[in-house]
Short mmCIF file of C-alpha atoms in Angstrom, two decimals:
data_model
loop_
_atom_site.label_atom_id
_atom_site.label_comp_id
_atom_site.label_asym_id
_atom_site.label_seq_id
_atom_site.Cartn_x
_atom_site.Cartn_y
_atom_site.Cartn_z
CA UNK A 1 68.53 121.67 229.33
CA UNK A 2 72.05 121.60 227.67
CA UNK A 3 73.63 124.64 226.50
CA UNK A 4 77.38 125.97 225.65
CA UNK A 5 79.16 122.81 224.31
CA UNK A 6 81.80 122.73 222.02
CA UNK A 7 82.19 119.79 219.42
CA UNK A 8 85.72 120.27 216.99
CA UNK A 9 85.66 119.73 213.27
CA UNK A 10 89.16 117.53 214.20
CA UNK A 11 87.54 115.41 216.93
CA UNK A 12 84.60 114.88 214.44
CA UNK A 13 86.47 113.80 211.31
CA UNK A 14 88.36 111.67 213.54
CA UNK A 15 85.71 109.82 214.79
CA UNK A 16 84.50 109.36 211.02
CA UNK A 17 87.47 108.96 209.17
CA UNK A 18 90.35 107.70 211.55
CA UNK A 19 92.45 104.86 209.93
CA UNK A 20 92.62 103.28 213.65
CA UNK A 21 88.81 102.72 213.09
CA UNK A 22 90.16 99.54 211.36
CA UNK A 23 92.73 98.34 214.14
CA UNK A 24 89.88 98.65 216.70
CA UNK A 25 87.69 96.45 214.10
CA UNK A 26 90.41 93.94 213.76
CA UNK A 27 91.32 93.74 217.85
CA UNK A 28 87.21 93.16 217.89
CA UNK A 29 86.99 90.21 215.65
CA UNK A 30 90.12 88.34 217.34
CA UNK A 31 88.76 85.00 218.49
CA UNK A 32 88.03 84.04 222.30
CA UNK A 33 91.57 83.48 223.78
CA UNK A 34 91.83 80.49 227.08
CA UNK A 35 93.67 80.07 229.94
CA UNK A 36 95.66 77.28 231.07
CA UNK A 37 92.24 75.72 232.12
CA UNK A 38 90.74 75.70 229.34
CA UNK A 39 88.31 79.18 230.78
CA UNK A 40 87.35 81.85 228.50
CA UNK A 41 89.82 85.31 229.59
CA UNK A 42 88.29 87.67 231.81
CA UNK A 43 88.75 90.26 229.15
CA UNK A 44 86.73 88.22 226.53
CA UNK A 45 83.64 87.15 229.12
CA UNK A 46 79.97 87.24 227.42
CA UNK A 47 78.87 91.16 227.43
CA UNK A 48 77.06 92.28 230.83
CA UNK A 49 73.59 92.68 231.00
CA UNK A 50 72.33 95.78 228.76
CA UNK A 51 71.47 99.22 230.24
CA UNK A 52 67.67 99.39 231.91
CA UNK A 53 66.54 102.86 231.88
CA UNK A 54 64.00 103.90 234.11
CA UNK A 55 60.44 104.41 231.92
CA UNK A 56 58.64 108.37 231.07
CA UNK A 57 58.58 111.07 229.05
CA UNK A 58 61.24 113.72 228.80
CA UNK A 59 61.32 116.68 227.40
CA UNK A 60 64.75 118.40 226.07
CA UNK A 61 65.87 121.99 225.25
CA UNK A 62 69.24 122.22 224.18
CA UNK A 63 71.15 125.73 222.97
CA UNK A 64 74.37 127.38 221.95
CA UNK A 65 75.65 123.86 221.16
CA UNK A 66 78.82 124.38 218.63
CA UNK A 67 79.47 121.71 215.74
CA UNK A 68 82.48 123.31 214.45
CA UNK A 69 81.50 126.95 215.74
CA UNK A 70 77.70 126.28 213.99
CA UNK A 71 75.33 126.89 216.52
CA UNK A 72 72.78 123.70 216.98
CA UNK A 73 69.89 124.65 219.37
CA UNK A 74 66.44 122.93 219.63
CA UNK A 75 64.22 120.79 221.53
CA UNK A 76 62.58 117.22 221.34
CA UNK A 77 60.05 114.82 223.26
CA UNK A 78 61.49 111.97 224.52
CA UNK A 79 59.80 108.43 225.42
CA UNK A 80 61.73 106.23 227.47
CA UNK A 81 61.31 102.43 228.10
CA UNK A 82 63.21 99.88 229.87
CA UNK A 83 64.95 98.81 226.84
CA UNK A 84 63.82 101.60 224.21
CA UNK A 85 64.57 105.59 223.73
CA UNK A 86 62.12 107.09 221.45
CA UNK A 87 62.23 110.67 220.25
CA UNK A 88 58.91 111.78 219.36
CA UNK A 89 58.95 115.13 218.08
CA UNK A 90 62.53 116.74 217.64
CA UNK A 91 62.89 120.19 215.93
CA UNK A 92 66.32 122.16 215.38
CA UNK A 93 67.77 124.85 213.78
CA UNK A 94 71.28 124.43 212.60
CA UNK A 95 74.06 126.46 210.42
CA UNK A 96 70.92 128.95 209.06
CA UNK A 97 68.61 126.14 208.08
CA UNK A 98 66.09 123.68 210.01
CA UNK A 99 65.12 120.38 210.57
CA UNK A 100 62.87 117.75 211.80
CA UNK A 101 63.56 114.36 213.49
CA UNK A 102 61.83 111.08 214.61
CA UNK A 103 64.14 108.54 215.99
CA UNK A 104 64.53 105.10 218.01
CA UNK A 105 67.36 103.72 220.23
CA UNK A 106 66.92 100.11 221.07
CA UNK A 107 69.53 98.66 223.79
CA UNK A 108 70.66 95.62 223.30
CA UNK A 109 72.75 92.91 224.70
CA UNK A 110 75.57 93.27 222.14
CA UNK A 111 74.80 97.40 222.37
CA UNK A 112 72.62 100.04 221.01
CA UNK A 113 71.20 100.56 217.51
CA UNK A 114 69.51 103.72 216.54
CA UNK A 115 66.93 104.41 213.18
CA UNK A 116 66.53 107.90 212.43
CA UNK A 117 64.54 110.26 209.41
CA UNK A 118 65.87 113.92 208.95
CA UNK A 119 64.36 115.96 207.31
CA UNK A 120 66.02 118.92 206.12
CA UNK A 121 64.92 122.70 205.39
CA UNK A 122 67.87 125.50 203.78
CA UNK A 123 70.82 124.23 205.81
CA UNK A 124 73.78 125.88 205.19
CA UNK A 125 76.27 123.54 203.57
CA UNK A 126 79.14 124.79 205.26
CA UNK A 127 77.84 123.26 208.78
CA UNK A 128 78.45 119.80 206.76
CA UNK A 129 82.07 120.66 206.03
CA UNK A 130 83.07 118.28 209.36
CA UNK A 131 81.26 115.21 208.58
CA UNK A 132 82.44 114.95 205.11
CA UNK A 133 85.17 112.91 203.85
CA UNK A 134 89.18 114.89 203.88
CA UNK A 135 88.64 115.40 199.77
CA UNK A 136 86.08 118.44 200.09
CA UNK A 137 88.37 120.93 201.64
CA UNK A 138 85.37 123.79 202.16
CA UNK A 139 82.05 123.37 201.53
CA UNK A 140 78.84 125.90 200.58
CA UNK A 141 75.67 126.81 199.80
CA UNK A 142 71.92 125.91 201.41
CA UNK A 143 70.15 122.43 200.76
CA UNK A 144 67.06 120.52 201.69
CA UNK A 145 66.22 117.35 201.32
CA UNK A 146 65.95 114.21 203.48
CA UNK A 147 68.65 111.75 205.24
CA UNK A 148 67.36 108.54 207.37
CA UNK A 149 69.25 105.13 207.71
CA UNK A 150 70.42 103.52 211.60
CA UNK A 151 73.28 103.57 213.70
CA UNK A 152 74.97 100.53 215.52
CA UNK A 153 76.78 101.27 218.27
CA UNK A 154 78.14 97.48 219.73
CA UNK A 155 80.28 97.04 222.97
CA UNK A 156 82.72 95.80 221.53
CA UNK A 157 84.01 96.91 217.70
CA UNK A 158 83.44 100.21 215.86
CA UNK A 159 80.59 102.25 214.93
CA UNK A 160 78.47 100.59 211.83
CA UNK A 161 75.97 103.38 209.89
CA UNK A 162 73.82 102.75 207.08
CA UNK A 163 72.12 105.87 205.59
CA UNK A 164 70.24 107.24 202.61
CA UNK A 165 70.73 110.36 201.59
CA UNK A 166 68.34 112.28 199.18
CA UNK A 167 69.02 116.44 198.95
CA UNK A 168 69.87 118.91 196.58
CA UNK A 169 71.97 122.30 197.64
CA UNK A 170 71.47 126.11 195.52
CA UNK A 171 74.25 128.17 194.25
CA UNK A 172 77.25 126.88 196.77
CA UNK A 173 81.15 125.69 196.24
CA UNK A 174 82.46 122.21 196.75
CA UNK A 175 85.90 123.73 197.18
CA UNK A 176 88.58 120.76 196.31
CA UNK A 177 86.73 119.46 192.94
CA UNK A 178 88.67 121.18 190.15
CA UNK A 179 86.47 120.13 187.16
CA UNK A 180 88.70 121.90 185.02
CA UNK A 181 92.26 119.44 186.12
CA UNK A 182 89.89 116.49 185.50
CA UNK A 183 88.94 117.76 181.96
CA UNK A 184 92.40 118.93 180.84
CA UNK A 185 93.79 115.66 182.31
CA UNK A 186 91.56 113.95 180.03
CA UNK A 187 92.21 116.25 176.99
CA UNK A 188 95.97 115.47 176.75
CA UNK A 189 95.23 111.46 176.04
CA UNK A 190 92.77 111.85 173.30
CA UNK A 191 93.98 110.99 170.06
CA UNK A 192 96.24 113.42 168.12
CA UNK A 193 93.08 114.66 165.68
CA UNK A 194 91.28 115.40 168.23
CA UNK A 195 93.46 116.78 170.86
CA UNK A 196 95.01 119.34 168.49
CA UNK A 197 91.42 121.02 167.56
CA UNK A 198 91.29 121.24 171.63
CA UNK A 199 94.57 122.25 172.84
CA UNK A 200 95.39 125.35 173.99
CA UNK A 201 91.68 126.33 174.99
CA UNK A 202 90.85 126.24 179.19
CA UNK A 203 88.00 125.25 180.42
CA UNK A 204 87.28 127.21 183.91
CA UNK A 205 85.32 125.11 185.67
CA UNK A 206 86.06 124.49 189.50
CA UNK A 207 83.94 123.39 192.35
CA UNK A 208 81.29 126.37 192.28
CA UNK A 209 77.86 125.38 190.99
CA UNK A 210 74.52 127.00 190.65
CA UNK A 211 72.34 123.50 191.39
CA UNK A 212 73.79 120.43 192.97
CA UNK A 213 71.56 117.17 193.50
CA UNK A 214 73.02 113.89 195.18
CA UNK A 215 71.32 110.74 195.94
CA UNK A 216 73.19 107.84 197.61
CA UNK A 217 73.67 105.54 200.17
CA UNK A 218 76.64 105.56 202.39
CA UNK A 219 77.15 102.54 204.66
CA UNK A 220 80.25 101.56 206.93
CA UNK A 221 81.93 99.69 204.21
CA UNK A 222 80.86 101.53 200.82
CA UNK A 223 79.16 104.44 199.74
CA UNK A 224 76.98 104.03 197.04
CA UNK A 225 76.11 106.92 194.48
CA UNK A 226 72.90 106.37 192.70
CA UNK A 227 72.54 109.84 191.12
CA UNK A 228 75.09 113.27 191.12
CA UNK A 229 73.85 115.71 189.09
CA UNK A 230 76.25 119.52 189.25
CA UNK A 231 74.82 122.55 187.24
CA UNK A 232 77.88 124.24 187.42
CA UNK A 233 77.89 128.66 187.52
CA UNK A 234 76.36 130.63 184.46
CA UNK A 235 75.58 126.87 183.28
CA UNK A 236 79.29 126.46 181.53
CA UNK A 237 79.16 122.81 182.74
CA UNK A 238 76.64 119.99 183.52
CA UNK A 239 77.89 117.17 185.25
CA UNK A 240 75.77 113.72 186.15
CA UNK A 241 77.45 110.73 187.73
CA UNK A 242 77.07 107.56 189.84
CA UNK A 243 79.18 105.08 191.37
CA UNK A 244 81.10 103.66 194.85
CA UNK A 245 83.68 104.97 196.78
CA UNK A 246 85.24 102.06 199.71
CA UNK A 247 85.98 104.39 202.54
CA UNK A 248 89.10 104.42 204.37
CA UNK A 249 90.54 101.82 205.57
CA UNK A 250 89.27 99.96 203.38
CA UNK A 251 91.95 99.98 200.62
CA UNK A 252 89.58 98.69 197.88
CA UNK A 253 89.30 100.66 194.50
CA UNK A 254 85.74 102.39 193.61
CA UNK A 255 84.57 104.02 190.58
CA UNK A 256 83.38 107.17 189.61
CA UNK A 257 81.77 107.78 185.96
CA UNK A 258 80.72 111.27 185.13
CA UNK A 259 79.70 112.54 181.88
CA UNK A 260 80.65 116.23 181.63
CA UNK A 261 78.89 118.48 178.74
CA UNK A 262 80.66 121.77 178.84
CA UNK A 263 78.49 124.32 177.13
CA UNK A 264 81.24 127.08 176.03
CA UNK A 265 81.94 125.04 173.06
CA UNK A 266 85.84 124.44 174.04
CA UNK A 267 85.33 120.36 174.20
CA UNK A 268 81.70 119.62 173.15
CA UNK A 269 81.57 121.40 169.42
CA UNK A 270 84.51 119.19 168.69
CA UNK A 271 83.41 116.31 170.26
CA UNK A 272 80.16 116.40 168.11
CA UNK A 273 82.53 116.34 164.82
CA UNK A 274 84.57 113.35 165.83
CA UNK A 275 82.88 110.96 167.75
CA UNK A 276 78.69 111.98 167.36
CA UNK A 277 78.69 113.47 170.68
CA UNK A 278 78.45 116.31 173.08
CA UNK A 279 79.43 114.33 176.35
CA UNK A 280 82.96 114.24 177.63
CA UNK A 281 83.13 110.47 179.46
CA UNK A 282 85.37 110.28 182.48
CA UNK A 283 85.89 107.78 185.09
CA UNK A 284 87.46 108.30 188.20
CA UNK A 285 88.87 105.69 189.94
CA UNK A 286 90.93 104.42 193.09
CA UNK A 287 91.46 103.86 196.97
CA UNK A 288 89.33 105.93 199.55
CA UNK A 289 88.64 109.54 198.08
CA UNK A 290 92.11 109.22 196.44
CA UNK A 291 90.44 109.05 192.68
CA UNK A 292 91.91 109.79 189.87
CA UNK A 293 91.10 109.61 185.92
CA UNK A 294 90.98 106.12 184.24
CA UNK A 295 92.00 107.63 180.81
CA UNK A 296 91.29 104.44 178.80
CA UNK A 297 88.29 104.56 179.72
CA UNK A 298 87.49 107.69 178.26
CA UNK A 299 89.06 106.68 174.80
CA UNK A 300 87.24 103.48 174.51
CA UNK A 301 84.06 105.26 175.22
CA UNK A 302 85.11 107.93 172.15
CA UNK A 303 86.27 105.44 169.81
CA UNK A 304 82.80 103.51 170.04
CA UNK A 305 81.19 106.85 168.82
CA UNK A 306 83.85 107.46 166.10
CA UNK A 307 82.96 104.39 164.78
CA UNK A 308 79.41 104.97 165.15
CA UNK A 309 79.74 108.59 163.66
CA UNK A 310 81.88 107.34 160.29
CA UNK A 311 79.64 104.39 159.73
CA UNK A 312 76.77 107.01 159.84
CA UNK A 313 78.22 109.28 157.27
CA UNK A 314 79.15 106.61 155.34
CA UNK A 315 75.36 105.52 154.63
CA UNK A 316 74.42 109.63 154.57
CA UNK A 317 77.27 109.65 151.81
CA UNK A 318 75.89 106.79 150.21
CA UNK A 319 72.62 107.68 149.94
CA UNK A 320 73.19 111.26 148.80
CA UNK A 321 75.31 109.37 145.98
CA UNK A 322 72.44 107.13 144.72
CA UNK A 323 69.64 109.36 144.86
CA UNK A 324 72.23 110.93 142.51
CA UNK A 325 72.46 108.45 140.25
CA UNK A 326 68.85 107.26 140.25
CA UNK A 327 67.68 110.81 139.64
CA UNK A 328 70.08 110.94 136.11
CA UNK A 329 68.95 107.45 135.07
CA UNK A 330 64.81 108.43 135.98
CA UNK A 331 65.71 111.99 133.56
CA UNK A 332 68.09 110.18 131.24
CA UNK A 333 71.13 111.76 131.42
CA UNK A 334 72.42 108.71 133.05
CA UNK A 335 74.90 106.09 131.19
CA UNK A 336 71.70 103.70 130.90
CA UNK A 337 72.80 100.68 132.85
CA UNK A 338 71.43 101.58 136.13
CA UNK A 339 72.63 98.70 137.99
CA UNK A 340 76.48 99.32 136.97
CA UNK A 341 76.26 102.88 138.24
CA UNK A 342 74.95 101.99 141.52
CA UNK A 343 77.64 99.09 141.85
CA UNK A 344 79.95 101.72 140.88
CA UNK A 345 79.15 103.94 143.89
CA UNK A 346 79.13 101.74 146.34
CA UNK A 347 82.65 100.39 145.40
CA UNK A 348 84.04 103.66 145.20
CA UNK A 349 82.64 104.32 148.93
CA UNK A 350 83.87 101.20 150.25
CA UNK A 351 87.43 100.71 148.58
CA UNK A 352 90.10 101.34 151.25
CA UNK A 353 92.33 103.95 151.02
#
């Protein structure tokens, strides 16, 4: 039985997100080093023989365990081999919400690996707030869903994870996302017809949402968003996204695209009139979590559907125009040469200005 152990939200995120993670990667991959003889260094020997653990069945009850000052208590079967630790049946209640877990630790030569499948039942958000990356400053709301992937834990070198994540969180905050900056960042790059129609107006949309559903994959070196879709509060915004973030230290840039449909009617009515379109195109981009708003990319994106938008009232235009003109000729008020009034349309509509 373990009970009354304290884990910190600091020591945590430093485990996770410590940019001396990638010295300790670099110091691992520095080649075998010889002595004067030619002999492999004592510090740089072949790894010891792994761990042999003593085989039968345990069973675990642990309590008042603090992540952060969220109690974790529970209790699991475990089956132990020489060379294998498998958890059977694990249940836990965590931060107001429960859980389930299978999971297998094999040991190794080179160290341990570990496969594991959550599943998750009205955890509070907020007991998340210390794994997640420095961006989300406060975190909240209940979600369910399911989380498995595997752990590598080598003698030598860092901790390698790759894990799917599939949940979706009710009415909650991801304080630290200002929708709103994002938007109005946006806003003052658009071109001068459309910008002026806009200006002036807020949007007030922050981090608070009524439905939140996330789908990704986050591994050592990238994490990989298949699907982000934010319902944000009273519905004023609808966000859906995908892309990559490179997690520090990595220094490479990821993208972010999001198409935001605000439904006040301060961007989207607008939108609609000038380039055929209710969605608001943004991508975010740069190093680690520090993204920011690729504002060409937004303006390409609009300019495609301006030009999509004029062409398509030019042929609504033009066809209004010679239904015209056929319906005078078919009840003879027309000039008689049918052809030369059509001609004469057309021109008109296509001669530039």
């Amino acid at each position: 039985k373990v009970s009354h152990l304290n884990v910190t939200k600091d020591f945590i995120q430093k485990i996770l997100y410590s940019k001396k993670a990638k010295a300790k990667e670099e110091a691992a991959a520095t080649p075998d080093t010889k002595d004067e003889n030619g002999q492999v260094a004592e510090n740089n020997k072949a790894p010891t023989k792994p761990l042999v653990l003593p085989a039968g069945t345990v069973s675990v009850v642990w309590e008042k365990i603090n992540l952060d000052k969220n109690p974790l208590d529970g209790r699991a079967l475990i089956l132990v081999s020489n060379d294998k630790v498998i958890t059977k049946s694990m249940t836990f209640s965590f931060s107001e919400g429960k859980g389930e877990l299978s999971h297998l630790t094999q040991i190794e030569n080179s160290g341990m690996s570990h496969k594991f499948d959550f599943k998750l039942m009205g955890l509070n958000m907020a007991g998340l707030h210390p794994f997640l990356p420095p961006m989300f400053e406060a975190i909240k709301g209940t979600f369910s869903g399911l989380v498995k992937g595997n752990l590598t834990t080598p003698n030598k070198g860092v901790l390698k994870y790759d894990v799917a994540v599939d949940v979706n969180a009710k009415k909650g905050e991801l304080k630290g996302v200002n929708i709103s900056e994002y938007v109005d960042g946006v806003v003052e790059k658009l071109p001068d017809a459309l910008k002026s129609k806009i200006s002036g107006k807020k949007l007030n949309a922050d981090g608070n949402f009524e439905t939140l559903l996330f789908k990704g994959v986050f591994k050592s070196e990238i994490y990989q968003i298949e699907k982000l879709k934010f319902i944000g509060m009273d519905n004023k915004v609808d966000v859906e996204g995908n892309g990559q973030i490179f997690p520090p230290p990595s220094t490479q840039n990821g993208t972010v695209d999001l198409n935001i449909i605000e439904n006040t009617g301060y961007i989207s009515a607008q939108l609609e009139k000038y380039a055929g379109t209710k969605v608001l195109p943004i991508r975010l981009t740069g190093p680690g979590f520090l993204l920011k708003p690729d504002y060409q990319y937004t303006i390409e994106k609009l300019a495609k559907g301006t030009v999509k938008k004029q062409a398509s009232q030019v042929v609504d235009k033009a066809k209004e125009l010679l239904q015209q003109k056929l319906k005078e000729q078919m009840s003879g008020q027309g000039s008689g040469n049918a052809k030369e009034e059509i001609k004469g349309v057309l021109k008109g509509l296509f001669k530039k200005k």
